[in-house]
Short mmCIF file of C-alpha atoms in Angstrom, two decimals:
data_model
loop_
_atom_site.label_atom_id
_atom_site.label_comp_id
_atom_site.label_asym_id
_atom_site.label_seq_id
_atom_site.Cartn_x
_atom_site.Cartn_y
_atom_site.Cartn_z
CA UNK A 413 137.34 210.03 67.76
CA UNK A 414 140.81 208.86 67.32
CA UNK A 415 141.19 205.18 68.17
CA UNK A 416 142.98 204.60 71.32
CA UNK A 417 144.58 201.68 73.34
CA UNK A 418 141.37 201.02 75.29
CA UNK A 419 139.34 200.64 72.31
CA UNK A 420 141.49 197.46 71.45
CA UNK A 421 140.32 195.83 74.80
CA UNK A 422 143.75 195.56 76.11
CA UNK A 423 146.28 197.53 78.44
CA UNK A 424 149.88 197.42 77.91
CA UNK A 425 152.51 199.06 80.57
CA UNK A 426 155.63 200.43 78.74
CA UNK A 427 158.52 201.96 80.59
CA UNK A 428 160.17 204.24 77.80
CA UNK A 429 163.10 204.89 80.32
CA UNK A 430 165.21 208.05 80.15
CA UNK A 431 167.66 207.12 76.97
CA UNK A 432 165.65 208.97 74.43
CA UNK A 433 162.12 208.42 73.66
CA UNK A 434 162.39 206.42 70.35
CA UNK A 435 165.22 204.07 71.78
CA UNK A 436 163.23 203.75 75.09
CA UNK A 437 160.01 202.91 73.19
CA UNK A 438 161.79 200.53 71.03
CA UNK A 439 163.49 198.85 74.03
CA UNK A 440 160.29 198.49 75.94
CA UNK A 441 158.37 196.98 73.14
CA UNK A 442 161.18 194.59 72.35
CA UNK A 443 161.51 193.46 75.91
CA UNK A 444 157.63 193.07 76.18
CA UNK A 445 157.90 190.52 73.30
CA UNK A 446 160.91 188.97 74.33
CA UNK A 447 159.59 188.52 77.80
CA UNK A 448 156.31 186.94 76.73
CA UNK A 449 154.04 189.82 77.64
CA UNK A 450 153.13 190.26 74.14
CA UNK A 451 152.27 186.96 72.70
CA UNK A 452 152.85 186.03 68.89
CA UNK A 453 150.12 187.41 66.68
CA UNK A 454 149.10 190.10 69.20
CA UNK A 455 147.81 193.16 67.26
CA UNK A 456 149.28 196.49 68.45
CA UNK A 457 147.55 199.87 68.35
CA UNK A 458 148.04 202.06 65.37
CA UNK A 459 150.73 204.45 65.77
CA UNK A 460 148.37 207.38 66.09
CA UNK A 461 146.55 205.71 69.01
CA UNK A 462 149.80 204.62 70.79
CA UNK A 463 151.18 208.25 70.49
CA UNK A 464 147.97 209.66 71.85
CA UNK A 465 148.21 207.21 74.73
CA UNK A 466 151.91 207.86 75.40
CA UNK A 467 151.78 211.69 74.84
CA UNK A 468 154.52 211.28 72.18
CA UNK A 469 154.87 212.19 68.46
CA UNK A 470 153.24 209.90 66.12
CA UNK A 471 156.22 209.64 63.87
CA UNK A 472 158.33 208.31 66.97
CA UNK A 473 155.95 205.42 67.37
CA UNK A 474 156.13 204.68 63.69
CA UNK A 475 159.78 204.61 63.69
CA UNK A 476 160.04 202.32 66.52
CA UNK A 477 157.58 200.05 64.95
CA UNK A 478 159.85 200.29 61.78
CA UNK A 479 162.92 199.23 63.76
CA UNK A 480 161.26 196.27 65.28
CA UNK A 481 160.00 194.99 61.99
CA UNK A 482 163.28 195.30 60.44
CA UNK A 483 164.72 193.26 63.54
CA UNK A 484 161.83 190.60 62.95
CA UNK A 485 160.07 191.27 66.20
CA UNK A 486 157.10 192.70 64.55
CA UNK A 487 155.35 192.34 61.26
CA UNK A 488 153.29 194.99 59.31
CA UNK A 489 150.84 194.14 56.56
CA UNK A 490 148.33 196.26 54.76
CA UNK A 491 144.76 195.93 56.38
CA UNK A 492 146.23 193.82 59.19
CA UNK A 493 148.11 196.38 61.14
CA UNK A 494 151.17 195.81 63.07
CA UNK A 495 151.52 192.63 64.95
CA UNK A 496 153.88 190.70 67.05
CA UNK A 497 155.69 188.28 64.69
CA UNK A 498 155.18 184.55 64.84
CA UNK A 499 158.47 183.30 66.39
CA UNK A 500 159.68 181.19 69.18
CA UNK A 501 160.03 183.43 72.14
CA UNK A 502 161.25 182.02 75.61
CA UNK A 503 158.87 182.56 78.27
CA UNK A 504 159.70 182.96 81.93
CA UNK A 505 159.38 179.48 83.66
CA UNK A 506 156.67 179.05 86.26
CA UNK A 507 157.79 178.29 89.82
CA UNK A 508 157.85 174.61 90.48
CA UNK A 509 155.15 173.19 92.44
CA UNK A 510 156.14 171.93 95.92
CA UNK A 511 156.37 168.06 96.04
CA UNK A 512 153.58 166.30 97.55
CA UNK A 513 154.20 164.45 100.82
CA UNK A 514 151.80 161.83 99.69
CA UNK A 515 149.54 161.21 96.95
CA UNK A 516 145.76 162.05 96.93
CA UNK A 517 143.41 159.51 98.32
CA UNK A 518 141.46 156.97 96.17
CA UNK A 519 138.65 156.76 98.73
CA UNK A 520 137.99 159.47 101.27
CA UNK A 521 136.63 158.17 104.63
CA UNK A 522 137.72 160.97 106.59
CA UNK A 523 135.03 162.31 109.03
CA UNK A 524 133.71 165.71 108.95
CA UNK A 525 132.06 166.07 105.73
CA UNK A 526 128.82 164.86 104.00
CA UNK A 527 128.53 163.42 100.49
CA UNK A 528 129.16 166.62 98.43
CA UNK A 529 127.88 165.05 95.25
CA UNK A 530 124.12 164.84 96.93
CA UNK A 531 124.09 168.72 97.45
CA UNK A 532 120.62 169.72 96.17
CA UNK A 533 121.95 172.05 93.38
CA UNK A 534 118.59 172.43 91.73
CA UNK A 535 116.68 173.35 94.80
CA UNK A 536 119.39 175.62 96.14
CA UNK A 537 119.41 177.40 92.73
CA UNK A 538 115.71 177.83 92.91
CA UNK A 539 115.93 179.07 96.43
CA UNK A 540 118.63 181.45 95.36
CA UNK A 541 116.50 182.90 92.49
CA UNK A 542 113.46 183.48 94.78
CA UNK A 543 115.62 184.98 97.57
CA UNK A 544 117.37 187.53 95.17
CA UNK A 545 114.07 188.49 93.43
CA UNK A 546 112.59 189.31 96.66
CA UNK A 547 115.70 190.74 98.43
CA UNK A 548 115.43 194.71 99.18
CA UNK A 549 118.43 196.81 97.62
CA UNK A 550 119.90 197.38 101.12
CA UNK A 551 120.40 193.68 101.47
CA UNK A 552 123.29 193.82 99.16
CA UNK A 553 125.04 196.46 101.57
CA UNK A 554 127.38 195.44 104.45
CA UNK A 555 124.65 194.68 106.86
CA UNK A 556 123.94 193.73 110.43
CA UNK A 557 126.73 191.84 112.11
CA UNK A 558 124.30 189.43 113.54
CA UNK A 559 123.45 188.48 110.05
CA UNK A 560 120.22 188.92 107.95
CA UNK A 561 117.03 189.07 109.81
CA UNK A 562 115.44 186.69 107.15
CA UNK A 563 117.93 184.09 108.10
CA UNK A 564 117.92 184.63 111.80
CA UNK A 565 114.05 184.52 111.73
CA UNK A 566 114.03 181.10 109.65
CA UNK A 567 116.57 179.66 112.07
CA UNK A 568 114.61 180.42 115.19
CA UNK A 569 111.60 178.71 113.70
CA UNK A 570 113.55 175.74 112.48
CA UNK A 571 115.83 175.13 115.53
CA UNK A 572 112.78 175.42 118.06
CA UNK A 573 110.92 172.87 115.87
CA UNK A 574 113.56 170.51 115.04
CA UNK A 575 116.27 170.80 117.77
CA UNK A 576 114.17 171.88 120.94
CA UNK A 577 116.28 175.30 120.95
CA UNK A 578 114.79 178.25 122.59
CA UNK A 579 115.71 180.89 120.02
CA UNK A 580 114.96 184.53 119.48
CA UNK A 581 116.16 186.15 116.30
CA UNK A 582 117.66 188.89 118.08
CA UNK A 583 119.85 186.27 120.28
CA UNK A 584 121.12 184.78 116.93
CA UNK A 585 124.52 185.56 115.28
CA UNK A 586 125.34 184.09 111.94
CA UNK A 587 128.88 183.18 111.50
CA UNK A 588 131.05 181.53 108.64
CA UNK A 589 131.08 178.16 110.41
CA UNK A 590 131.80 176.67 113.86
CA UNK A 591 135.53 177.75 114.16
CA UNK A 592 134.59 181.26 113.49
CA UNK A 593 131.70 181.40 116.10
CA UNK A 594 133.92 179.61 118.41
CA UNK A 595 136.51 182.43 117.92
CA UNK A 596 134.14 184.99 118.64
CA UNK A 597 132.78 183.64 121.89
CA UNK A 598 136.38 182.84 123.02
CA UNK A 599 137.32 186.34 122.42
CA UNK A 600 134.24 187.71 124.53
CA UNK A 601 135.32 185.09 127.25
CA UNK A 602 138.78 186.41 127.26
CA UNK A 603 137.59 189.99 127.85
CA UNK A 604 135.47 188.89 130.68
CA UNK A 605 138.52 187.25 132.51
CA UNK A 606 137.78 183.69 131.76
CA UNK A 607 141.02 181.96 131.86
CA UNK A 608 140.08 178.18 131.25
CA UNK A 609 137.58 176.30 128.99
CA UNK A 610 137.29 172.65 129.96
CA UNK A 611 137.05 170.10 126.93
CA UNK A 612 136.51 166.63 126.03
CA UNK A 613 139.22 164.31 126.33
CA UNK A 614 138.43 163.20 122.87
CA UNK A 615 137.92 166.20 120.36
CA UNK A 616 139.10 168.18 117.37
CA UNK A 617 142.60 169.84 117.72
CA UNK A 618 141.51 172.65 115.41
CA UNK A 619 138.84 173.76 117.68
CA UNK A 620 141.14 173.43 120.59
CA UNK A 621 143.79 175.52 118.77
CA UNK A 622 141.17 178.41 118.42
CA UNK A 623 140.44 178.41 122.16
CA UNK A 624 144.22 178.37 122.81
CA UNK A 625 144.80 181.24 120.36
CA UNK A 626 142.53 183.37 122.46
CA UNK A 627 144.87 182.61 125.47
CA UNK A 628 142.52 180.09 127.27
CA UNK A 629 143.84 176.97 128.93
CA UNK A 630 141.99 173.78 128.11
CA UNK A 631 142.03 171.00 130.98
CA UNK A 632 140.19 167.96 129.85
CA UNK A 633 137.47 166.36 131.38
CA UNK A 634 137.71 162.66 132.28
CA UNK A 635 136.11 160.10 130.05
CA UNK A 636 134.55 156.61 130.47
CA UNK A 637 132.39 154.29 128.94
CA UNK A 638 129.40 156.55 129.28
CA UNK A 639 131.08 159.44 127.77
CA UNK A 640 132.20 162.83 129.38
CA UNK A 641 132.04 163.07 132.98
CA UNK A 642 130.58 166.50 133.70
CA UNK A 643 130.48 165.95 137.37
CA UNK A 644 134.28 166.96 137.40
CA UNK A 645 133.25 170.47 136.51
CA UNK A 646 132.35 171.55 139.86
CA UNK A 647 135.97 170.60 141.20
CA UNK A 648 137.66 171.95 138.02
CA UNK A 649 135.89 175.37 138.14
CA UNK A 650 136.62 176.50 134.52
CA UNK A 651 135.03 179.58 133.13
CA UNK A 652 133.20 177.60 130.40
CA UNK A 653 133.03 174.02 128.90
CA UNK A 654 132.99 172.89 125.32
CA UNK A 655 130.78 169.92 124.62
CA UNK A 656 129.35 167.71 121.85
CA UNK A 657 126.27 166.61 123.94
CA UNK A 658 123.97 165.17 121.41
CA UNK A 659 126.72 162.94 119.72
CA UNK A 660 130.14 163.09 121.12
CA UNK A 661 132.89 163.52 118.63
CA UNK A 662 134.35 161.11 117.73
CA UNK A 663 133.38 158.60 120.16
CA UNK A 664 129.80 158.83 119.15
CA UNK A 665 127.60 158.48 122.43
CA UNK A 666 125.08 161.20 123.52
CA UNK A 667 125.51 162.75 126.99
CA UNK A 668 123.38 160.98 129.33
CA UNK A 669 120.40 162.80 131.02
CA UNK A 670 122.14 162.68 134.23
CA UNK A 671 125.41 164.26 133.00
CA UNK A 672 123.36 166.84 131.11
CA UNK A 673 121.81 167.96 134.26
CA UNK A 674 125.18 168.04 136.21
CA UNK A 675 126.49 170.33 133.68
CA UNK A 676 123.78 172.78 133.62
CA UNK A 677 123.83 172.78 137.37
CA UNK A 678 127.47 173.74 137.35
CA UNK A 679 126.91 176.46 135.07
CA UNK A 680 123.92 177.81 137.09
CA UNK A 681 125.67 177.58 140.41
CA UNK A 682 129.09 178.99 139.31
CA UNK A 683 128.23 181.41 136.61
CA UNK A 684 129.88 179.13 134.09
CA UNK A 685 128.90 178.75 130.38
CA UNK A 686 128.40 175.69 128.14
CA UNK A 687 129.37 176.03 124.57
CA UNK A 688 127.20 173.41 122.78
CA UNK A 689 128.50 172.09 119.41
CA UNK A 690 125.48 170.55 117.74
CA UNK A 691 127.34 169.62 114.60
CA UNK A 692 125.19 166.83 113.19
CA UNK A 693 122.09 166.79 115.36
CA UNK A 694 119.77 166.25 112.48
CA UNK A 695 121.24 162.85 111.68
CA UNK A 696 120.10 160.32 114.25
CA UNK A 697 118.99 156.80 113.02
CA UNK A 698 117.86 154.80 116.04
CA UNK A 699 115.02 156.13 118.03
CA UNK A 700 113.97 159.76 118.76
CA UNK A 701 116.31 162.54 118.09
CA UNK A 702 118.36 163.94 121.01
CA UNK A 703 117.28 167.47 121.57
CA UNK A 704 119.69 170.36 122.35
CA UNK A 705 121.08 170.97 125.73
CA UNK A 706 120.41 174.58 125.40
CA UNK A 707 116.67 173.79 125.94
CA UNK A 708 117.68 173.12 129.73
CA UNK A 709 118.87 176.76 130.18
CA UNK A 710 118.98 178.91 127.34
CA UNK A 711 120.90 181.57 129.60
CA UNK A 712 123.79 179.35 130.56
CA UNK A 713 124.31 177.52 126.93
CA UNK A 714 125.65 178.98 123.79
CA UNK A 715 124.16 176.78 121.08
CA UNK A 716 126.09 176.53 117.72
CA UNK A 717 125.18 174.66 114.70
CA UNK A 718 126.27 174.91 110.95
CA UNK A 719 125.12 173.90 107.41
CA UNK A 720 128.53 172.15 106.97
CA UNK A 721 127.18 168.48 107.69
CA UNK A 722 123.73 169.04 106.51
CA UNK A 723 124.38 170.74 103.23
CA UNK A 724 128.21 171.44 102.34
CA UNK A 725 130.96 173.03 104.34
CA UNK A 726 131.89 175.10 101.49
CA UNK A 727 128.86 177.36 102.00
CA UNK A 728 130.49 178.81 105.23
CA UNK A 729 127.39 179.36 107.15
CA UNK A 730 126.90 178.72 110.75
CA UNK A 731 124.88 180.17 113.61
CA UNK A 732 124.92 180.73 117.34
CA UNK A 733 121.98 181.09 119.72
CA UNK A 734 123.28 183.12 122.65
CA UNK A 735 122.21 184.00 126.11
CA UNK A 736 120.96 187.54 126.33
CA UNK A 737 123.92 188.73 128.10
CA UNK A 738 126.35 187.61 125.31
CA UNK A 739 124.33 188.43 122.30
CA UNK A 740 125.43 191.94 121.78
CA UNK A 741 129.12 191.57 122.92
CA UNK A 742 129.54 188.63 120.53
CA UNK A 743 127.91 190.76 117.53
CA UNK A 744 130.36 193.58 118.54
CA UNK A 745 133.15 191.14 118.59
CA UNK A 746 132.14 190.15 114.95
CA UNK A 747 132.47 193.91 113.92
CA UNK A 748 130.39 196.84 113.20
CA UNK A 749 129.50 195.52 109.88
CA UNK A 750 129.14 191.90 108.49
CA UNK A 751 132.13 191.21 106.47
CA UNK A 752 132.30 187.51 107.20
CA UNK A 753 129.16 186.07 105.75
CA UNK A 754 127.76 186.54 102.16
CA UNK A 755 124.40 188.15 102.07
CA UNK A 756 122.96 186.14 99.16
CA UNK A 757 123.84 182.89 100.67
CA UNK A 758 122.25 183.79 103.93
CA UNK A 759 119.11 184.84 102.04
CA UNK A 760 119.21 181.58 100.09
CA UNK A 761 119.36 179.51 103.23
CA UNK A 762 116.54 181.37 104.68
CA UNK A 763 114.47 180.63 101.64
CA UNK A 764 115.68 177.11 101.61
CA UNK A 765 114.51 176.67 105.22
CA UNK A 766 111.05 178.41 104.96
CA UNK A 767 110.21 176.59 101.72
CA UNK A 768 110.56 173.28 103.31
CA UNK A 769 113.30 172.31 100.91
CA UNK A 770 115.69 171.99 103.93
CA UNK A 771 113.62 169.49 105.74
CA UNK A 772 113.22 167.39 102.49
CA UNK A 773 116.91 167.27 101.88
CA UNK A 774 117.73 166.37 105.55
CA UNK A 775 115.21 163.42 105.51
CA UNK A 776 116.44 162.13 102.19
CA UNK A 777 119.99 162.63 103.30
CA UNK A 778 119.19 160.78 106.78
CA UNK A 779 117.92 157.58 104.86
CA UNK A 780 120.87 157.62 102.48
CA UNK A 781 123.31 157.95 105.32
CA UNK A 782 121.56 155.17 107.49
CA UNK A 783 121.81 152.86 104.50
CA UNK A 784 125.46 153.33 104.29
CA UNK A 785 125.82 152.72 108.10
CA UNK A 786 124.23 149.51 108.07
CA UNK A 787 126.24 148.41 105.09
CA UNK A 788 129.44 149.44 107.01
CA UNK A 789 128.27 147.36 109.93
CA UNK A 790 127.26 144.37 108.04
CA UNK A 791 130.67 144.42 106.02
CA UNK A 792 132.77 144.67 108.98
CA UNK A 793 130.87 141.96 110.79
CA UNK A 794 131.44 139.61 108.01
CA UNK A 795 134.87 140.35 106.92
CA UNK A 796 136.51 141.71 109.99
CA UNK A 797 134.86 140.03 112.80
CA UNK A 798 137.51 141.01 115.27
CA UNK A 799 136.55 144.62 114.98
CA UNK A 800 133.64 146.22 116.76
CA UNK A 801 131.79 149.28 115.35
CA UNK A 802 130.55 151.87 117.69
CA UNK A 803 129.03 155.34 117.89
CA UNK A 804 126.59 154.61 115.13
CA UNK A 805 123.30 155.75 116.57
CA UNK A 806 123.78 159.20 114.87
CA UNK A 807 126.02 161.29 112.53
CA UNK A 808 128.23 160.53 109.60
CA UNK A 809 131.18 158.57 111.03
CA UNK A 810 131.73 155.49 113.01
CA UNK A 811 134.60 154.40 115.38
CA UNK A 812 135.96 150.81 114.46
CA UNK A 813 137.53 149.30 117.65
CA UNK A 814 140.61 147.51 116.77
CA UNK A 815 142.46 144.66 118.58
CA UNK A 816 145.23 146.06 120.76
CA UNK A 817 148.39 147.21 119.27
CA UNK A 818 146.93 147.45 115.46
CA UNK A 819 146.05 150.97 115.13
CA UNK A 820 149.30 152.01 113.53
CA UNK A 821 149.47 148.95 111.22
CA UNK A 822 145.87 149.64 109.89
CA UNK A 823 146.69 153.29 109.35
CA UNK A 824 150.06 152.13 107.44
CA UNK A 825 147.91 149.68 105.46
CA UNK A 826 145.20 152.45 104.66
CA UNK A 827 148.06 154.87 103.37
CA UNK A 828 149.61 152.19 101.17
CA UNK A 829 146.14 151.66 99.57
CA UNK A 830 145.52 155.50 99.48
CA UNK A 831 142.44 155.16 101.80
CA UNK A 832 141.76 158.17 103.90
CA UNK A 833 140.96 157.33 107.49
CA UNK A 834 142.08 158.63 110.71
CA UNK A 835 143.27 156.82 113.98
CA UNK A 836 141.62 157.59 117.29
CA UNK A 837 144.73 158.67 118.61
CA UNK A 838 144.52 161.68 116.44
CA UNK A 839 141.61 163.15 118.47
CA UNK A 840 143.08 162.29 122.04
CA UNK A 841 143.75 165.66 124.21
CA UNK A 842 147.55 165.51 125.01
CA UNK A 843 146.81 166.03 128.70
CA UNK A 844 143.90 163.41 128.96
CA UNK A 845 144.68 160.45 131.34
CA UNK A 846 143.09 157.87 129.14
CA UNK A 847 143.75 154.09 128.88
CA UNK A 848 145.35 152.92 125.57
CA UNK A 849 142.74 152.40 122.99
CA UNK A 850 143.16 151.18 119.30
CA UNK A 851 140.54 152.36 116.72
CA UNK A 852 139.95 154.30 113.43
CA UNK A 853 137.33 156.69 112.77
CA UNK A 854 135.65 156.21 109.39
CA UNK A 855 133.60 158.95 107.96
CA UNK A 856 131.02 157.08 105.81
CA UNK A 857 129.20 160.22 104.57
CA UNK A 858 132.03 161.59 102.42
CA UNK A 859 132.33 159.21 99.41
CA UNK A 860 129.87 159.85 96.67
CA UNK A 861 127.31 157.09 95.95
CA UNK A 862 129.35 155.57 92.93
CA UNK A 863 132.54 155.21 95.25
CA UNK A 864 130.95 153.86 98.21
CA UNK A 865 131.13 150.18 97.42
CA UNK A 866 134.83 150.39 96.53
CA UNK A 867 135.53 152.52 99.70
CA UNK A 868 134.00 149.71 101.73
CA UNK A 869 136.17 147.07 100.17
CA UNK A 870 139.25 149.07 100.47
CA UNK A 871 138.42 149.53 104.23
CA UNK A 872 137.75 145.90 104.98
CA UNK A 873 140.79 144.87 103.31
CA UNK A 874 143.07 146.83 105.62
CA UNK A 875 141.20 145.67 108.90
CA UNK A 876 142.77 143.00 110.89
#
């Protein structure tokens, strides 16, 4: 069998043009070398092989090679074949990178992420191997838009046990994170002629943007020292409300039993829907865990959780436990086939849950984050006594209440020290009627263990 270009393991596009086959081939090869597409030392195919690939006479290729050898572009040696000559060839310049608006942070205390260095790589790999070995062939196809049944079954058992959620695998839809799930629910709400979703006065603008993108208006609920005032829902009459009842983000308090009951009663009387974001419900440090609001009325609450805080946001795995009337419409909104969530990661998480590895990891992480919280509180009390730490009973972040008028100066000092923190004003709804409040929101879960002490020193150094 004659040698061909594919046998050399490379492909080369050559446009020989219309100015004659020999001249066109010579020009194309010369330009490929001049422009850097053929690097110095690259071995070219034999004249016979290239002639076969291009459908031209062998002598034409041999003549083109000879011309380029004479010009110094190629070299030809017995036993070594024809190669691109070693010479200085200008290469196209890469497009310049856009200038950075600011340098990278030295210490990342932004809320919203766990310690990624503590991800249980070895246990996850073991679970992935077991899951892949046991997976049927059909699991590697496009699959059910609700997600793999193995994961939905494992989630139903875990959520019932650990979070008090009433879950049936058929009512669970796996999604690629909270924002994805929220977008799916928002689409269904809009199709059902919902026009408004009430939200907290403090929250995440990325979630508000998801709802606005679906054409929904977002009136904010009033907020006081006890948290979100859900009694206002009856007068506002939105179609749904988005809450973080176990651990209000970012203020940190749980929704009181009375206000939980008020929210559920509003939903029952008016046919409203509660969207429950249980973003870090596993991490509670003082007293009993606060259970999910969904347990009060599974038919009026959409429960949403993710692996982003407990494991890692890069997994892009989340889940929704839906009322029976919404399970099919939300699955339909996701699409006829599951294109959003990788099957192998779903199977791995299912194995991770059923094997007990998830519980072990969460318990270990809970102890580690509690130690960090205690160290944060002690350091601030000692080195910045005018600052009060609040919202610390649960989660991976704390709110540092500052003296009036000092939030912006603290943020400027943090930026100068390349310390990643966010001001409380960053989380305030633009239409909320709230008193002035100076604070910073500090994520103590994010730094790896070796950087925690330095991050704490840097933080205390910029506090008033």
